[in-house]
């Protein structure tokens, strides 16, 4: 059917590439591009020989000029951005210049400020409309599937949704005293920032890890979870009618939190440059270099993830509760694609989002968050490609 250009060659990109090759009737060709071409070549070597034609390229995703040249050379139907969130805008600029559809999994954040919000990407709406191309923002799991779940719940279960609690549980054990399950730099910036939630049309800010709850997750059990700021709260607060409050909680073990606090106390999580032996370095970037690569955690991670949304609202004038979630097994993911479940739960929806644009199922020029499209074909694809969803009408609520 067409060709995708995948920018990035980390754990999520590896899963997305595997899934594209499983979906060869849509992804006839893919080009994998990264700053480090050898990583792209390793993915190609692992997967070539099937129906999907795979090529590789070197590109600096900070350079609009290099990106434009690559897109013009490859002529993809869609660019799937699985690089760093700092590079979203340069890749969007290149897609605009070449009039190519765009998909990402995380919203833009400036390199020098630990703050992520959609205003920078939403500012591209009119430009993408005029160019006749689509930018699909946040096609991972959270954000991503959580937005699709919200749109599905509104379409099929509610007349209005008043409360959403997004719960992200990773009960996997990789055996390390401290490691992150996705890019350490992004993970630590996210976790160490102040928390916030959306209530009655405004943000309520909290201190980092200030609000803790214990939740009994299906197939996982009781886990400690903490309220964080997360990007989909911003778009869902606008796009889901009737919302009074949206919160996001993520589970963390005691060892992770203890190590993180120690690293914070000695300055290793700082994003302010310091001088070391005559060179400017960013402590958090140095820490990333010495921590285990998330892409290497697959063979040693055991356990499950459970990510989903608890909705409270009204249907036919009556109060209603509804829980949509997915359970994913780390070792099953590793057997299938050589990756742990955190990368899997992001990489599969990334492929599906690209597919929605490739096959014309979602076709609306402009810049959109994932919940602004019909959720049904995406929900069907989740079941087909490895992330089956489950539902409950009697879940435990978060107080």
Short mmCIF file of C-alpha atoms in Angstrom, two decimals:
data_model
loop_
_atom_site.label_atom_id
_atom_site.label_comp_id
_atom_site.label_asym_id
_atom_site.label_seq_id
_atom_site.Cartn_x
_atom_site.Cartn_y
_atom_site.Cartn_z
CA UNK A 1 0.00 0.00 0.00
CA UNK A 2 2.77 2.45 0.80
CA UNK A 3 5.97 3.50 2.52
CA UNK A 4 6.80 4.79 6.00
CA UNK A 5 9.90 6.61 7.16
CA UNK A 6 10.63 5.68 10.79
CA UNK A 7 12.94 8.11 12.60
CA UNK A 8 14.61 6.51 15.62
CA UNK A 9 16.20 3.14 16.33
CA UNK A 10 15.67 2.57 20.05
CA UNK A 11 13.42 0.13 21.88
CA UNK A 12 10.10 1.61 20.72
CA UNK A 13 11.29 1.90 17.12
CA UNK A 14 12.40 -1.74 17.19
CA UNK A 15 8.88 -2.83 18.17
CA UNK A 16 7.26 -0.54 15.58
CA UNK A 17 9.54 -1.94 12.84
CA UNK A 18 8.66 -5.51 13.83
CA UNK A 19 4.96 -4.66 13.71
CA UNK A 20 5.23 -2.90 10.35
CA UNK A 21 6.80 -6.07 8.96
CA UNK A 22 3.89 -8.09 10.39
CA UNK A 23 1.56 -5.73 8.51
CA UNK A 24 3.17 -5.91 5.08
CA UNK A 25 -0.07 -5.34 3.14
CA UNK A 26 -0.01 -1.75 4.49
CA UNK A 27 3.73 -1.23 4.99
CA UNK A 28 5.17 -2.41 1.69
CA UNK A 29 8.34 -0.40 2.37
CA UNK A 30 9.94 1.17 5.43
CA UNK A 31 13.07 3.26 5.80
CA UNK A 32 14.63 3.31 9.28
CA UNK A 33 16.68 6.45 9.94
CA UNK A 34 18.70 7.53 12.96
CA UNK A 35 21.78 9.50 13.94
CA UNK A 36 23.48 6.12 14.46
CA UNK A 37 22.97 4.20 11.22
CA UNK A 38 24.48 0.99 12.62
CA UNK A 39 21.42 0.61 14.88
CA UNK A 40 19.16 0.90 11.82
CA UNK A 41 21.28 -1.64 9.95
CA UNK A 42 21.02 -4.09 12.87
CA UNK A 43 17.22 -3.86 12.76
CA UNK A 44 17.23 -4.37 9.01
CA UNK A 45 19.48 -7.42 9.29
CA UNK A 46 17.18 -8.95 11.89
CA UNK A 47 13.98 -8.47 9.87
CA UNK A 48 14.76 -8.33 6.16
CA UNK A 49 13.71 -11.18 3.93
CA UNK A 50 9.99 -10.79 4.46
CA UNK A 51 7.41 -9.00 2.31
CA UNK A 52 8.28 -5.53 3.63
CA UNK A 53 11.24 -3.93 1.88
CA UNK A 54 13.58 -2.32 4.44
CA UNK A 55 16.16 0.38 3.82
CA UNK A 56 18.22 2.45 6.27
CA UNK A 57 19.64 5.96 6.42
CA UNK A 58 21.64 8.27 8.66
CA UNK A 59 19.99 11.52 9.68
CA UNK A 60 20.39 14.22 12.31
CA UNK A 61 16.82 14.81 13.51
CA UNK A 62 17.85 18.23 14.85
CA UNK A 63 18.48 19.37 11.27
CA UNK A 64 15.46 20.36 9.19
CA UNK A 65 17.69 20.50 6.12
CA UNK A 66 18.87 16.89 6.55
CA UNK A 67 15.34 15.70 7.30
CA UNK A 68 13.91 17.41 4.23
CA UNK A 69 16.62 15.91 2.01
CA UNK A 70 15.88 12.44 3.40
CA UNK A 71 12.12 12.76 2.99
CA UNK A 72 12.52 14.03 -0.57
CA UNK A 73 14.80 11.09 -1.35
CA UNK A 74 12.59 8.40 0.25
CA UNK A 75 9.17 9.90 -0.61
CA UNK A 76 7.28 8.22 2.27
CA UNK A 77 3.52 8.40 2.72
CA UNK A 78 4.02 9.03 6.45
CA UNK A 79 6.86 9.97 8.79
CA UNK A 80 6.72 8.09 12.11
CA UNK A 81 8.69 10.10 14.66
CA UNK A 82 10.16 7.80 17.32
CA UNK A 83 13.11 10.06 18.07
CA UNK A 84 13.39 12.30 21.16
CA UNK A 85 10.59 14.74 22.11
CA UNK A 86 13.09 17.59 21.66
CA UNK A 87 13.05 16.85 17.93
CA UNK A 88 9.30 16.95 17.30
CA UNK A 89 9.28 20.45 15.86
CA UNK A 90 12.18 19.99 13.44
CA UNK A 91 10.54 16.83 12.11
CA UNK A 92 7.18 18.61 11.81
CA UNK A 93 8.90 21.44 9.94
CA UNK A 94 10.41 18.94 7.51
CA UNK A 95 7.02 17.27 7.00
CA UNK A 96 5.46 20.65 6.27
CA UNK A 97 8.11 21.53 3.72
CA UNK A 98 7.68 18.18 1.96
CA UNK A 99 3.88 17.89 2.53
CA UNK A 100 4.16 14.53 4.29
CA UNK A 101 1.88 13.12 7.00
CA UNK A 102 3.35 13.01 10.51
CA UNK A 103 2.87 10.74 13.57
CA UNK A 104 4.56 10.86 16.99
CA UNK A 105 4.17 9.26 20.42
CA UNK A 106 5.12 12.10 22.80
CA UNK A 107 4.66 15.85 22.74
CA UNK A 108 7.41 18.40 22.31
CA UNK A 109 9.50 19.57 25.20
CA UNK A 110 12.41 22.02 25.03
CA UNK A 111 15.86 20.58 25.66
CA UNK A 112 16.67 23.17 28.32
CA UNK A 113 13.34 23.14 30.20
CA UNK A 114 11.72 20.14 31.90
CA UNK A 115 8.26 21.13 30.73
CA UNK A 116 6.10 19.44 28.13
CA UNK A 117 2.85 20.77 26.72
CA UNK A 118 1.03 20.81 23.40
CA UNK A 119 1.05 24.54 22.68
CA UNK A 120 4.13 24.33 20.43
CA UNK A 121 2.65 21.59 18.25
CA UNK A 122 -0.92 22.90 18.29
CA UNK A 123 0.52 26.12 16.82
CA UNK A 124 1.07 24.15 13.56
CA UNK A 125 -2.64 23.45 13.00
CA UNK A 126 -3.32 26.03 10.32
CA UNK A 127 -0.05 25.29 8.50
CA UNK A 128 -0.84 21.57 8.26
CA UNK A 129 -4.40 22.30 7.15
CA UNK A 130 -3.17 24.57 4.37
CA UNK A 131 -0.60 21.97 3.31
CA UNK A 132 -3.33 19.30 3.14
CA UNK A 133 -1.49 16.92 5.48
CA UNK A 134 -2.23 15.39 8.88
CA UNK A 135 -0.19 15.45 12.08
CA UNK A 136 -1.33 12.77 14.53
CA UNK A 137 -0.02 13.59 18.01
CA UNK A 138 0.55 11.07 20.77
CA UNK A 139 0.07 7.65 19.17
CA UNK A 140 1.74 5.63 21.92
CA UNK A 141 -0.06 4.11 24.89
CA UNK A 142 -0.16 7.02 27.32
CA UNK A 143 -0.61 9.32 25.53
CA UNK A 144 -2.24 7.38 22.72
CA UNK A 145 -4.32 4.35 23.61
CA UNK A 146 -5.58 6.21 26.69
CA UNK A 147 -7.03 8.84 24.33
CA UNK A 148 -8.53 6.17 22.07
CA UNK A 149 -10.03 4.49 25.16
CA UNK A 150 -11.57 7.84 26.15
CA UNK A 151 -13.07 8.41 22.71
CA UNK A 152 -14.39 4.82 22.65
CA UNK A 153 -15.96 5.16 26.11
CA UNK A 154 -17.65 8.41 25.10
CA UNK A 155 -18.93 6.93 21.83
CA UNK A 156 -20.25 3.62 23.18
CA UNK A 157 -20.73 3.83 26.96
CA UNK A 158 -21.53 7.42 28.03
CA UNK A 159 -23.51 10.50 27.14
CA UNK A 160 -20.93 12.48 29.08
CA UNK A 161 -17.75 11.61 30.98
CA UNK A 162 -17.11 13.56 34.18
CA UNK A 163 -14.06 11.85 35.70
CA UNK A 164 -11.10 9.99 34.20
CA UNK A 165 -8.32 8.32 36.18
CA UNK A 166 -5.49 7.00 34.00
CA UNK A 167 -3.55 4.25 35.77
CA UNK A 168 -0.15 3.09 34.49
CA UNK A 169 1.24 0.05 36.28
CA UNK A 170 4.51 -1.63 35.38
CA UNK A 171 5.01 -4.62 37.66
CA UNK A 172 8.02 -5.84 35.70
CA UNK A 173 11.26 -6.79 37.45
CA UNK A 174 14.51 -6.40 35.49
CA UNK A 175 16.81 -7.27 38.39
CA UNK A 176 18.78 -4.02 38.41
CA UNK A 177 18.83 -1.82 41.55
CA UNK A 178 17.95 1.15 39.31
CA UNK A 179 17.03 1.36 35.63
CA UNK A 180 14.32 3.04 33.58
CA UNK A 181 12.01 1.22 31.19
CA UNK A 182 12.16 3.94 28.56
CA UNK A 183 14.63 6.71 27.70
CA UNK A 184 16.23 7.56 31.08
CA UNK A 185 16.52 11.26 30.31
CA UNK A 186 12.83 11.62 29.44
CA UNK A 187 11.70 9.28 32.23
CA UNK A 188 13.59 11.07 35.00
CA UNK A 189 12.59 14.53 33.79
CA UNK A 190 8.96 13.41 33.82
CA UNK A 191 9.04 11.75 37.24
CA UNK A 192 11.02 14.45 39.05
CA UNK A 193 8.80 17.30 37.81
CA UNK A 194 5.90 18.70 39.81
CA UNK A 195 2.66 16.79 39.48
CA UNK A 196 -0.64 18.26 38.33
CA UNK A 197 -4.18 17.28 37.45
CA UNK A 198 -7.03 18.90 35.55
CA UNK A 199 -10.07 19.89 37.63
CA UNK A 200 -12.96 22.22 36.88
CA UNK A 201 -11.22 23.78 33.89
CA UNK A 202 -7.88 24.53 35.51
CA UNK A 203 -4.63 22.90 36.59
CA UNK A 204 -4.03 21.93 40.21
CA UNK A 205 -0.29 21.61 40.88
CA UNK A 206 1.30 19.23 43.40
CA UNK A 207 4.83 18.59 44.61
CA UNK A 208 6.65 15.65 42.96
CA UNK A 209 5.27 12.34 44.31
CA UNK A 210 3.12 14.23 46.83
CA UNK A 211 -0.07 12.22 46.16
CA UNK A 212 0.18 8.47 46.66
CA UNK A 213 -2.52 5.82 46.31
CA UNK A 214 -2.54 2.02 46.53
CA UNK A 215 -4.47 0.21 43.81
CA UNK A 216 -5.28 -3.46 43.22
CA UNK A 217 -4.56 -3.95 39.52
CA UNK A 218 -6.20 -6.87 37.68
CA UNK A 219 -3.66 -9.70 37.07
CA UNK A 220 -0.96 -7.73 38.91
CA UNK A 221 -2.15 -7.05 42.47
CA UNK A 222 -1.71 -4.14 44.87
CA UNK A 223 0.86 -1.52 43.90
CA UNK A 224 1.84 1.94 45.12
CA UNK A 225 1.08 4.60 42.53
CA UNK A 226 1.80 8.32 42.44
CA UNK A 227 0.10 11.27 40.74
CA UNK A 228 2.15 12.77 37.90
CA UNK A 229 1.56 15.43 35.29
CA UNK A 230 1.02 13.80 31.91
CA UNK A 231 0.41 15.30 28.50
CA UNK A 232 -2.88 13.62 27.59
CA UNK A 233 -4.58 15.38 30.49
CA UNK A 234 -4.21 18.61 28.51
CA UNK A 235 -5.84 17.38 25.31
CA UNK A 236 -8.51 15.21 26.95
CA UNK A 237 -9.59 18.15 29.11
CA UNK A 238 -10.46 19.98 25.89
CA UNK A 239 -11.66 17.14 23.66
CA UNK A 240 -13.85 15.06 26.01
CA UNK A 241 -17.08 16.94 26.84
CA UNK A 242 -18.38 17.03 30.42
CA UNK A 243 -14.97 16.55 32.06
CA UNK A 244 -14.71 17.73 35.66
CA UNK A 245 -11.43 16.05 36.61
CA UNK A 246 -8.66 14.00 34.97
CA UNK A 247 -5.75 12.48 36.89
CA UNK A 248 -2.76 10.33 35.93
CA UNK A 249 -1.11 7.82 38.26
CA UNK A 250 2.01 5.70 37.70
CA UNK A 251 3.40 2.89 39.87
CA UNK A 252 6.92 2.99 41.30
CA UNK A 253 8.78 0.55 43.54
CA UNK A 254 10.59 1.60 46.69
CA UNK A 255 14.03 0.86 45.24
CA UNK A 256 13.40 3.11 42.22
CA UNK A 257 12.22 6.02 44.38
CA UNK A 258 15.10 5.65 46.86
CA UNK A 259 17.72 5.68 44.11
CA UNK A 260 16.03 8.58 42.33
CA UNK A 261 15.97 10.67 45.51
CA UNK A 262 19.65 10.00 46.09
CA UNK A 263 20.50 10.98 42.50
CA UNK A 264 18.46 14.17 42.87
CA UNK A 265 20.19 15.02 46.14
CA UNK A 266 23.65 14.84 44.56
CA UNK A 267 22.63 16.79 41.44
CA UNK A 268 22.71 13.97 38.90
CA UNK A 269 19.17 14.62 37.63
CA UNK A 270 19.89 18.28 36.84
CA UNK A 271 19.47 19.53 33.26
CA UNK A 272 21.64 22.61 33.92
CA UNK A 273 25.03 22.32 32.18
CA UNK A 274 28.14 22.14 34.36
CA UNK A 275 31.82 22.31 33.48
CA UNK A 276 33.73 19.04 33.84
CA UNK A 277 37.39 18.77 32.82
CA UNK A 278 37.07 21.76 30.54
CA UNK A 279 33.85 20.59 28.86
CA UNK A 280 30.21 21.49 29.32
CA UNK A 281 28.10 18.47 30.27
CA UNK A 282 24.49 18.01 31.42
CA UNK A 283 24.41 15.75 34.52
CA UNK A 284 21.18 14.00 33.47
CA UNK A 285 22.61 13.21 30.04
CA UNK A 286 25.74 11.77 31.69
CA UNK A 287 23.53 9.68 33.99
CA UNK A 288 21.66 8.38 30.94
CA UNK A 289 24.98 7.23 29.46
CA UNK A 290 25.87 5.09 32.49
CA UNK A 291 22.42 3.59 33.14
CA UNK A 292 21.29 0.36 31.40
CA UNK A 293 19.87 0.92 27.93
CA UNK A 294 16.08 0.29 28.11
CA UNK A 295 16.35 -1.62 24.84
CA UNK A 296 18.57 -4.15 26.65
CA UNK A 297 16.08 -4.96 29.42
CA UNK A 298 13.89 -7.37 27.42
CA UNK A 299 15.63 -10.69 28.15
CA UNK A 300 15.80 -10.05 31.91
CA UNK A 301 12.41 -8.44 32.62
CA UNK A 302 9.61 -10.58 34.04
CA UNK A 303 6.09 -9.65 35.11
CA UNK A 304 3.25 -7.67 33.59
CA UNK A 305 2.04 -4.17 32.83
CA UNK A 306 -1.53 -2.96 33.31
CA UNK A 307 -2.45 0.38 31.75
CA UNK A 308 -5.97 1.74 31.45
CA UNK A 309 -8.63 4.32 32.24
CA UNK A 310 -11.41 4.37 34.81
CA UNK A 311 -14.32 6.50 33.62
CA UNK A 312 -17.21 7.95 35.64
CA UNK A 313 -20.06 9.72 33.93
CA UNK A 314 -23.68 9.51 32.86
CA UNK A 315 -25.66 7.37 30.44
CA UNK A 316 -29.39 7.97 29.93
CA UNK A 317 -29.40 10.17 33.02
CA UNK A 318 -27.87 7.52 35.29
CA UNK A 319 -24.42 7.44 36.91
CA UNK A 320 -22.07 4.90 35.35
CA UNK A 321 -18.56 3.51 35.90
CA UNK A 322 -16.45 1.86 33.19
CA UNK A 323 -12.85 0.58 33.15
CA UNK A 324 -10.89 -0.09 29.95
CA UNK A 325 -7.40 -1.57 30.26
CA UNK A 326 -4.70 -3.74 28.73
CA UNK A 327 -2.48 -6.30 30.43
CA UNK A 328 0.84 -7.06 28.76
CA UNK A 329 3.41 -9.71 29.73
CA UNK A 330 7.09 -8.72 29.48
CA UNK A 331 8.35 -12.17 28.57
CA UNK A 332 5.66 -12.74 25.93
CA UNK A 333 6.67 -9.44 24.31
CA UNK A 334 10.30 -10.49 24.36
CA UNK A 335 9.50 -13.82 22.71
CA UNK A 336 7.64 -12.04 19.92
CA UNK A 337 9.76 -8.97 19.16
CA UNK A 338 12.81 -9.09 21.47
CA UNK A 339 11.61 -6.22 23.64
CA UNK A 340 10.10 -5.64 27.08
CA UNK A 341 6.46 -4.62 27.48
CA UNK A 342 7.00 -0.87 28.02
CA UNK A 343 8.50 -0.52 24.54
CA UNK A 344 5.90 -2.93 23.16
CA UNK A 345 2.92 -0.97 24.51
CA UNK A 346 4.26 2.17 22.82
CA UNK A 347 5.57 0.67 19.59
CA UNK A 348 2.38 -1.20 18.65
CA UNK A 349 0.11 1.90 18.83
CA UNK A 350 2.76 3.88 16.94
CA UNK A 351 2.49 1.43 14.04
CA UNK A 352 -1.32 1.50 14.23
CA UNK A 353 -1.43 5.30 14.14
CA UNK A 354 0.82 5.34 11.08
CA UNK A 355 -1.43 2.70 9.50
CA UNK A 356 -4.54 4.82 10.12
CA UNK A 357 -3.00 7.59 8.00
CA UNK A 358 -1.39 5.28 5.45
CA UNK A 359 -4.63 3.51 4.54
CA UNK A 360 -6.78 6.65 4.71
CA UNK A 361 -8.93 5.47 7.64
CA UNK A 362 -8.12 8.74 9.38
CA UNK A 363 -7.85 11.49 6.82
CA UNK A 364 -8.30 15.05 8.08
CA UNK A 365 -5.72 17.75 7.29
CA UNK A 366 -4.45 19.60 10.36
CA UNK A 367 -2.90 18.80 13.72
CA UNK A 368 -4.93 16.45 15.92
CA UNK A 369 -4.68 14.48 19.12
CA UNK A 370 -5.60 10.85 18.78
CA UNK A 371 -8.95 11.10 20.62
CA UNK A 372 -10.26 13.44 17.90
CA UNK A 373 -10.68 10.53 15.44
CA UNK A 374 -13.13 7.60 15.30
CA UNK A 375 -11.75 5.13 17.88
CA UNK A 376 -13.35 1.95 16.52
CA UNK A 377 -10.80 0.98 13.82
CA UNK A 378 -7.93 1.66 16.22
CA UNK A 379 -9.57 -0.44 18.94
CA UNK A 380 -10.01 -3.29 16.46
CA UNK A 381 -6.34 -3.04 15.45
CA UNK A 382 -5.22 -3.20 19.10
CA UNK A 383 -6.84 -6.62 19.41
CA UNK A 384 -5.34 -7.77 16.12
CA UNK A 385 -1.76 -6.63 16.68
CA UNK A 386 -1.04 -7.71 20.24
CA UNK A 387 -2.65 -5.31 22.72
CA UNK A 388 -6.10 -6.78 23.43
CA UNK A 389 -8.24 -4.60 25.67
CA UNK A 390 -10.45 -5.64 28.52
CA UNK A 391 -13.37 -3.94 30.22
CA UNK A 392 -15.05 -3.90 33.61
CA UNK A 393 -18.21 -2.22 34.83
CA UNK A 394 -17.42 -2.73 38.53
CA UNK A 395 -13.81 -1.59 39.07
CA UNK A 396 -12.37 -0.32 42.30
CA UNK A 397 -12.32 3.48 42.25
CA UNK A 398 -9.39 5.71 43.20
CA UNK A 399 -10.29 8.03 46.08
#
